Amino acid sequence: MNTDTQLQFVTTTHPTRTSPEQIAASIATPMFGRVFTDHMVTIRWTDALGWHDAKVEARRPFQIDPACAVLHYAQEIFEGMKAYRGEDGAISLFRPLENARRFRASAARMSMADLPEAVFLQAVEALVAIDRDWVPGGNGSLYLRPFMFASENFLGVRASSEYVFCVIACPVGPYFKAGKTAVNVWVSDQYTRAAPGGTGAAKCGGNYAASLIAQTEASEKGCDQVVFLDAAEHRWIEELGGMNVFFVMDDGSLLTPPLSGTILPGITRASIIELAKREGIAVRETPYAFDTWRTDAASGRVKEVFACGTAAVVTAIGQVRHADGEFTIGHGDEGEVTRHIRTLLTGIQRGKIADPFGWVHRVK
Ligand SMILES: *Cc1c(COP(=O)(O)O)cnc(C)c1O
């Protein structure tokens, strides 16, 4: 069993690396998750050897046996994080150890191998370093996707005895259509994302598979995202398909649903809570009912609502549609508090504003 906190990576550079001109072209108009960098990191795990065979290599397809466990029982988890290029050209990550910790928590919930935080960070940094030319400047970033899947060829129902950990990366621009100041959301009255005792707090692919039908319904209703309510009462607001949610009240305070085990503990969410408190903005982590939201939006008690996550950063919610109608939040566009929080957070992430928290992690 390998108990070292660091692994030795064997690096093989891509035989035909993308030219600087081609990289520049892909970075100029990055579509979310369509164009990938030249390399990937892989590390294997087996019961007998622990973590081993750590590689930085040319990005290539996996060879998967039809009996590969992940294809049948969905033992798979992932992370989402970004590398930013500052105005001085330096590249940094935002709170990467939080991703590493959450990855371990997700693995534990899904009965998967435990990847040490130091190795997770080593892998992510190795990929950013070799593909550093792909990190866009300006408002773009390099989206990093660490993930792990069960790779044993076996159809019995039990935890796999083999896993593959991998990191890939793609240059990205805004998650939502550029120029859109607020998104519309559909409140799903039929489908839920997570139930108590389930996997809602783990970042696993299965949660997303189960949420896609509601996302399709949202698109049919002309909405960009789904708001999920709790599974037991269909009453309490939980989160969006892949983002947490904040309400700005008329006294300037923030409200967000508490981490009850059915909500994904977003690092953006946690950062906004800390950032707001430092700004003297009160934050309450309290359950909030959909009916109350509707009443509060009408009375003006709720002034702004925003979604947050690594991909979407901070995005205002303008319109809310549900089975019995729709309502508008404030003026239907980005409000003052949302803009303030977004400016602060992105400012710290991109090194434009001093980081008083020690969140920014330089990549050498
Ligand atoms: C990843 C994710 C988030 C946001 O987490 P961040 O760490 O802020 O990127 C929120 N909800 C769900 C369901 C997620 O998968």
Short mmCIF file of C-alpha atoms in Angstrom, two decimals, residues 54-341:
data_model
loop_
_atom_site.label_atom_id
_atom_site.label_comp_id
_atom_site.label_asym_id
_atom_site.label_seq_id
_atom_site.Cartn_x
_atom_site.Cartn_y
_atom_site.Cartn_z
CA ALA A 54 0.90 8.38 -11.71
CA LYS A 55 1.26 9.89 -15.19
CA VAL A 56 1.12 13.17 -17.02
CA GLU A 57 0.54 12.19 -20.63
CA ALA A 58 -1.10 13.17 -23.91
CA ARG A 59 -4.89 13.30 -23.55
CA ARG A 60 -6.31 10.15 -25.11
CA PRO A 61 -9.41 7.92 -24.87
CA PHE A 62 -9.61 5.30 -22.12
CA GLN A 63 -9.96 1.68 -23.09
CA ILE A 64 -12.94 0.45 -21.13
CA ASP A 65 -14.08 -3.15 -20.85
CA PRO A 66 -17.87 -3.53 -21.27
CA ALA A 67 -17.97 -4.95 -17.74
CA CYS A 68 -16.23 -1.89 -16.23
CA ALA A 69 -18.05 -1.25 -12.94
CA VAL A 70 -18.70 2.47 -13.50
CA LEU A 71 -20.75 1.71 -16.62
CA HIS A 72 -23.18 -0.34 -14.55
CA TYR A 73 -23.40 1.09 -11.04
CA ALA A 74 -22.18 4.66 -11.54
CA GLN A 75 -19.42 4.74 -8.93
CA GLU A 76 -18.05 8.08 -10.13
CA ILE A 77 -17.23 11.41 -8.51
CA PHE A 78 -15.76 14.67 -9.79
CA GLU A 79 -14.62 18.17 -8.94
CA GLY A 80 -14.76 21.48 -10.76
CA MET A 81 -12.19 24.22 -10.26
CA LYS A 82 -10.50 26.96 -12.26
CA ALA A 83 -7.01 28.27 -12.93
CA TYR A 84 -6.78 32.02 -13.54
CA ARG A 85 -4.13 34.11 -15.27
CA GLY A 86 -3.52 37.37 -13.45
CA GLU A 87 -2.58 40.62 -15.15
CA ASP A 88 1.06 39.89 -14.29
CA GLY A 89 0.79 36.56 -16.16
CA ALA A 90 1.01 34.49 -12.95
CA ILE A 91 -1.35 31.52 -12.73
CA SER A 92 -3.32 30.73 -9.61
CA LEU A 93 -5.97 28.37 -8.27
CA PHE A 94 -8.74 29.32 -5.87
CA ARG A 95 -8.87 27.31 -2.59
CA PRO A 96 -7.76 24.05 -4.27
CA LEU A 97 -7.38 22.23 -0.95
CA GLU A 98 -11.12 22.70 -0.38
CA ASN A 99 -11.73 20.78 -3.61
CA ALA A 100 -9.30 18.10 -2.46
CA ARG A 101 -11.15 17.77 0.87
CA ARG A 102 -14.55 17.64 -0.77
CA PHE A 103 -13.25 15.01 -3.21
CA ARG A 104 -12.29 12.83 -0.24
CA ALA A 105 -15.73 13.34 1.31
CA SER A 106 -17.44 12.43 -1.99
CA ALA A 107 -15.22 9.33 -2.29
CA ALA A 108 -16.10 8.24 1.24
CA ARG A 109 -19.84 8.56 0.52
CA MET A 110 -19.52 6.55 -2.70
CA SER A 111 -17.29 3.85 -1.10
CA MET A 112 -14.35 4.79 -3.31
CA ALA A 113 -10.59 4.97 -2.72
CA ASP A 114 -9.32 7.82 -0.56
CA LEU A 115 -7.02 10.15 -2.50
CA PRO A 116 -4.72 12.18 -0.20
CA GLU A 117 -5.21 15.92 -0.52
CA ALA A 118 -1.53 16.46 -1.34
CA VAL A 119 -1.75 14.05 -4.30
CA PHE A 120 -4.94 15.69 -5.60
CA LEU A 121 -3.18 19.06 -5.52
CA GLN A 122 -0.02 17.64 -7.09
CA ALA A 123 -2.08 16.22 -9.97
CA VAL A 124 -3.98 19.44 -10.62
CA GLU A 125 -0.81 21.54 -10.46
CA ALA A 126 1.03 19.15 -12.79
CA LEU A 127 -1.67 19.54 -15.45
CA VAL A 128 -1.86 23.32 -15.10
CA ALA A 129 1.94 23.52 -15.32
CA ILE A 130 2.29 21.44 -18.50
CA ASP A 131 -0.72 23.12 -20.20
CA ARG A 132 -0.11 26.61 -18.78
CA ASP A 133 -0.25 28.20 -22.26
CA TRP A 134 -3.94 27.25 -22.31
CA VAL A 135 -4.88 29.42 -19.32
CA PRO A 136 -6.74 32.41 -20.78
CA GLY A 137 -6.27 35.91 -19.46
CA GLY A 138 -9.01 38.53 -19.14
CA ASN A 139 -12.35 37.09 -18.05
CA GLY A 140 -11.57 33.55 -19.19
CA SER A 141 -10.12 30.73 -17.12
CA LEU A 142 -8.94 27.14 -17.42
CA TYR A 143 -11.64 24.86 -16.06
CA LEU A 144 -10.15 21.79 -14.36
CA ARG A 145 -12.06 18.57 -14.04
CA PRO A 146 -10.57 16.05 -11.61
CA PHE A 147 -12.64 12.86 -11.47
CA MET A 148 -12.48 9.23 -10.37
CA PHE A 149 -14.32 6.14 -11.52
CA ALA A 150 -14.61 2.47 -10.60
CA SER A 151 -12.53 0.55 -13.14
CA GLU A 152 -12.83 -3.06 -12.03
CA ASN A 153 -14.35 -5.41 -14.61
CA PHE A 154 -16.97 -7.07 -12.48
CA LEU A 155 -20.77 -7.11 -12.44
CA GLY A 156 -21.30 -8.01 -8.77
CA VAL A 157 -22.81 -5.30 -6.63
CA ARG A 158 -20.12 -4.12 -4.22
CA ALA A 159 -17.51 -1.38 -4.07
CA SER A 160 -14.95 -1.72 -6.84
CA SER A 161 -11.43 -2.84 -5.94
CA GLU A 162 -9.88 -0.67 -8.69
CA TYR A 163 -10.17 3.03 -9.53
CA VAL A 164 -8.81 5.51 -12.03
CA PHE A 165 -8.27 9.14 -11.00
CA CYS A 166 -7.90 11.60 -13.87
CA VAL A 167 -7.65 15.35 -14.42
CA ILE A 168 -8.51 17.06 -17.72
CA ALA A 169 -8.82 20.77 -18.51
CA CYS A 170 -10.59 23.12 -20.89
CA PRO A 171 -10.34 26.87 -21.46
CA VAL A 172 -13.70 28.51 -20.69
CA GLY A 173 -15.53 31.80 -20.94
CA PRO A 174 -18.86 32.61 -19.24
CA TYR A 175 -21.10 29.64 -18.40
CA PHE A 176 -24.26 31.45 -19.46
CA LYS A 177 -24.66 33.28 -22.75
CA ALA A 178 -22.37 36.29 -22.82
CA GLY A 179 -24.11 39.57 -22.14
CA LYS A 180 -26.91 37.96 -20.15
CA THR A 181 -27.23 39.87 -16.89
CA ALA A 182 -29.71 37.51 -15.23
CA VAL A 183 -30.98 33.98 -15.79
CA ASN A 184 -34.48 32.50 -15.54
CA VAL A 185 -35.17 29.54 -13.32
CA TRP A 186 -37.84 26.85 -13.29
CA VAL A 187 -39.00 25.56 -9.90
CA SER A 188 -39.47 21.82 -10.26
CA ASP A 189 -42.60 20.62 -8.45
CA GLN A 190 -42.24 17.06 -9.66
CA TYR A 191 -38.60 16.06 -9.42
CA THR A 192 -36.20 16.31 -6.51
CA ARG A 193 -32.41 16.19 -6.58
CA ALA A 194 -31.53 14.63 -3.26
CA ALA A 195 -33.17 13.09 -0.21
CA PRO A 196 -32.00 12.82 3.41
CA GLY A 197 -29.51 9.97 3.67
CA GLY A 198 -28.88 10.10 -0.08
CA THR A 199 -25.95 11.46 -2.08
CA GLY A 200 -26.92 15.14 -2.37
CA ALA A 201 -23.79 16.34 -0.55
CA ALA A 202 -21.45 14.23 -2.71
CA LYS A 203 -20.28 15.55 -6.07
CA CYS A 204 -21.15 12.43 -8.02
CA GLY A 205 -22.22 12.00 -11.62
CA GLY A 206 -25.35 10.13 -10.56
CA ASN A 207 -26.84 13.26 -8.98
CA TYR A 208 -26.53 14.99 -12.33
CA ALA A 209 -28.00 12.08 -14.28
CA ALA A 210 -31.05 12.23 -12.03
CA SER A 211 -31.42 16.01 -12.43
CA LEU A 212 -31.29 16.14 -16.24
CA ILE A 213 -34.99 15.45 -16.76
CA ALA A 214 -35.82 18.52 -14.67
CA GLN A 215 -33.21 20.53 -16.59
CA THR A 216 -34.87 19.49 -19.86
CA GLU A 217 -38.25 20.54 -18.43
CA ALA A 218 -36.71 23.89 -17.46
CA SER A 219 -35.45 24.43 -21.02
CA GLU A 220 -38.92 23.65 -22.36
CA LYS A 221 -40.30 26.35 -20.04
CA GLY A 222 -37.74 28.81 -21.43
CA CYS A 223 -35.57 28.67 -18.32
CA ASP A 224 -31.81 28.33 -17.93
CA GLN A 225 -31.74 26.37 -14.66
CA VAL A 226 -33.85 24.34 -12.25
CA VAL A 227 -34.53 25.16 -8.60
CA PHE A 228 -34.95 21.98 -6.58
CA LEU A 229 -37.14 21.78 -3.49
CA ASP A 230 -36.67 19.32 -0.64
CA ALA A 231 -37.73 15.71 -1.21
CA ALA A 232 -39.89 15.28 1.91
CA GLU A 233 -42.25 18.28 1.72
CA HIS A 234 -41.56 19.84 -1.71
CA ARG A 235 -41.57 23.09 0.17
CA TRP A 236 -38.04 24.19 1.09
CA ILE A 237 -35.65 25.64 -1.45
CA GLU A 238 -32.46 23.60 -1.71
CA GLU A 239 -30.30 24.59 -4.66
CA LEU A 240 -30.04 24.62 -8.46
CA GLY A 241 -28.88 21.63 -10.51
CA GLY A 242 -25.25 22.59 -10.10
CA MET A 243 -25.22 25.85 -8.13
CA ASN A 244 -26.11 27.09 -4.67
CA VAL A 245 -28.52 29.96 -4.16
CA PHE A 246 -28.55 33.19 -2.09
CA PHE A 247 -31.40 35.63 -1.36
CA VAL A 248 -30.72 39.32 -0.71
CA MET A 249 -33.29 40.71 1.73
CA ASP A 250 -34.53 44.32 1.93
CA ASP A 251 -32.39 44.98 5.03
CA GLY A 252 -29.30 44.13 2.95
CA SER A 253 -28.72 40.77 4.64
CA LEU A 254 -28.17 37.47 2.83
CA LEU A 255 -30.04 34.24 3.32
CA THR A 256 -29.03 30.83 1.99
CA PRO A 257 -30.40 27.34 2.73
CA PRO A 258 -28.36 25.45 5.35
CA LEU A 259 -26.14 22.46 4.51
CA SER A 260 -28.50 19.76 5.65
CA GLY A 261 -26.87 16.85 3.82
CA THR A 262 -29.03 17.22 0.71
CA ILE A 263 -27.22 20.30 -0.59
CA LEU A 264 -23.81 20.28 -2.22
CA PRO A 265 -21.41 22.25 0.03
CA GLY A 266 -20.21 24.74 -2.58
CA ILE A 267 -16.82 26.36 -2.12
CA THR A 268 -18.21 29.48 -3.80
CA ARG A 269 -21.09 29.39 -1.29
CA ALA A 270 -18.69 29.09 1.67
CA SER A 271 -16.48 31.88 0.27
CA ILE A 272 -19.43 34.24 -0.23
CA ILE A 273 -20.53 33.66 3.37
CA GLU A 274 -17.07 34.58 4.66
CA LEU A 275 -16.68 37.48 2.25
CA ALA A 276 -20.09 38.94 3.12
CA LYS A 277 -19.44 38.71 6.85
CA ARG A 278 -16.14 40.53 6.39
CA GLU A 279 -18.03 43.26 4.48
CA GLY A 280 -20.38 43.63 7.46
CA ILE A 281 -23.25 41.94 5.60
CA ALA A 282 -25.28 39.64 7.85
CA VAL A 283 -25.69 36.08 6.50
CA ARG A 284 -28.27 33.62 7.75
CA GLU A 285 -28.18 29.92 6.85
CA THR A 286 -31.86 29.20 7.33
CA PRO A 287 -34.47 27.08 5.56
CA TYR A 288 -36.55 29.21 3.18
CA ALA A 289 -39.86 28.03 1.74
CA PHE A 290 -40.83 28.52 -1.90
CA ASP A 291 -44.18 30.10 -0.85
CA THR A 292 -42.35 32.62 1.31
CA TRP A 293 -40.02 33.43 -1.59
CA ARG A 294 -43.00 34.14 -3.84
CA THR A 295 -44.64 36.40 -1.22
CA ASP A 296 -41.36 38.13 -0.39
CA ALA A 297 -40.60 38.78 -4.07
CA ALA A 298 -44.05 40.41 -4.46
CA SER A 299 -43.75 42.53 -1.30
CA GLY A 300 -40.17 43.58 -2.05
CA ARG A 301 -38.80 41.87 1.04
CA VAL A 302 -36.54 39.87 -1.29
CA LYS A 303 -34.68 42.32 -3.48
CA GLU A 304 -32.20 40.10 -5.31
CA VAL A 305 -31.47 36.41 -5.77
CA PHE A 306 -28.31 34.91 -7.18
CA ALA A 307 -26.89 31.50 -8.02
CA CYS A 308 -23.25 30.68 -7.34
CA GLY A 309 -20.70 28.03 -8.22
CA THR A 310 -17.30 27.66 -9.85
CA ALA A 311 -18.72 27.45 -13.37
CA ALA A 312 -21.41 30.14 -13.05
CA VAL A 313 -19.44 32.26 -10.51
CA VAL A 314 -22.18 34.65 -9.27
CA THR A 315 -25.20 34.95 -11.56
CA ALA A 316 -28.34 36.95 -10.85
CA ILE A 317 -31.72 35.24 -11.09
CA GLY A 318 -34.24 37.53 -12.79
CA GLN A 319 -37.38 35.48 -13.43
CA VAL A 320 -38.87 32.54 -11.56
CA ARG A 321 -41.33 30.22 -13.29
CA HIS A 322 -43.34 27.47 -11.59
CA ALA A 323 -46.44 25.32 -12.16
CA ASP A 324 -48.88 28.14 -11.20
CA GLY A 325 -47.22 31.12 -12.82
CA GLU A 326 -44.15 33.29 -12.63
CA PHE A 327 -42.67 36.23 -10.79
CA THR A 328 -39.80 38.68 -11.20
CA ILE A 329 -37.02 39.40 -8.73
CA GLY A 330 -36.42 43.14 -8.33
CA HIS A 331 -36.09 44.65 -11.80
CA GLY A 332 -35.26 41.30 -13.35
CA ASP A 333 -31.58 42.06 -13.77
CA GLU A 334 -28.44 42.04 -11.65
CA GLY A 335 -28.89 44.01 -8.42
CA GLU A 336 -26.41 46.07 -6.44
CA VAL A 337 -25.56 43.53 -3.76
CA THR A 338 -25.11 40.72 -6.29
CA ARG A 339 -22.79 42.92 -8.33
CA HIS A 340 -20.82 43.89 -5.22
CA ILE A 341 -20.32 40.24 -4.17
#
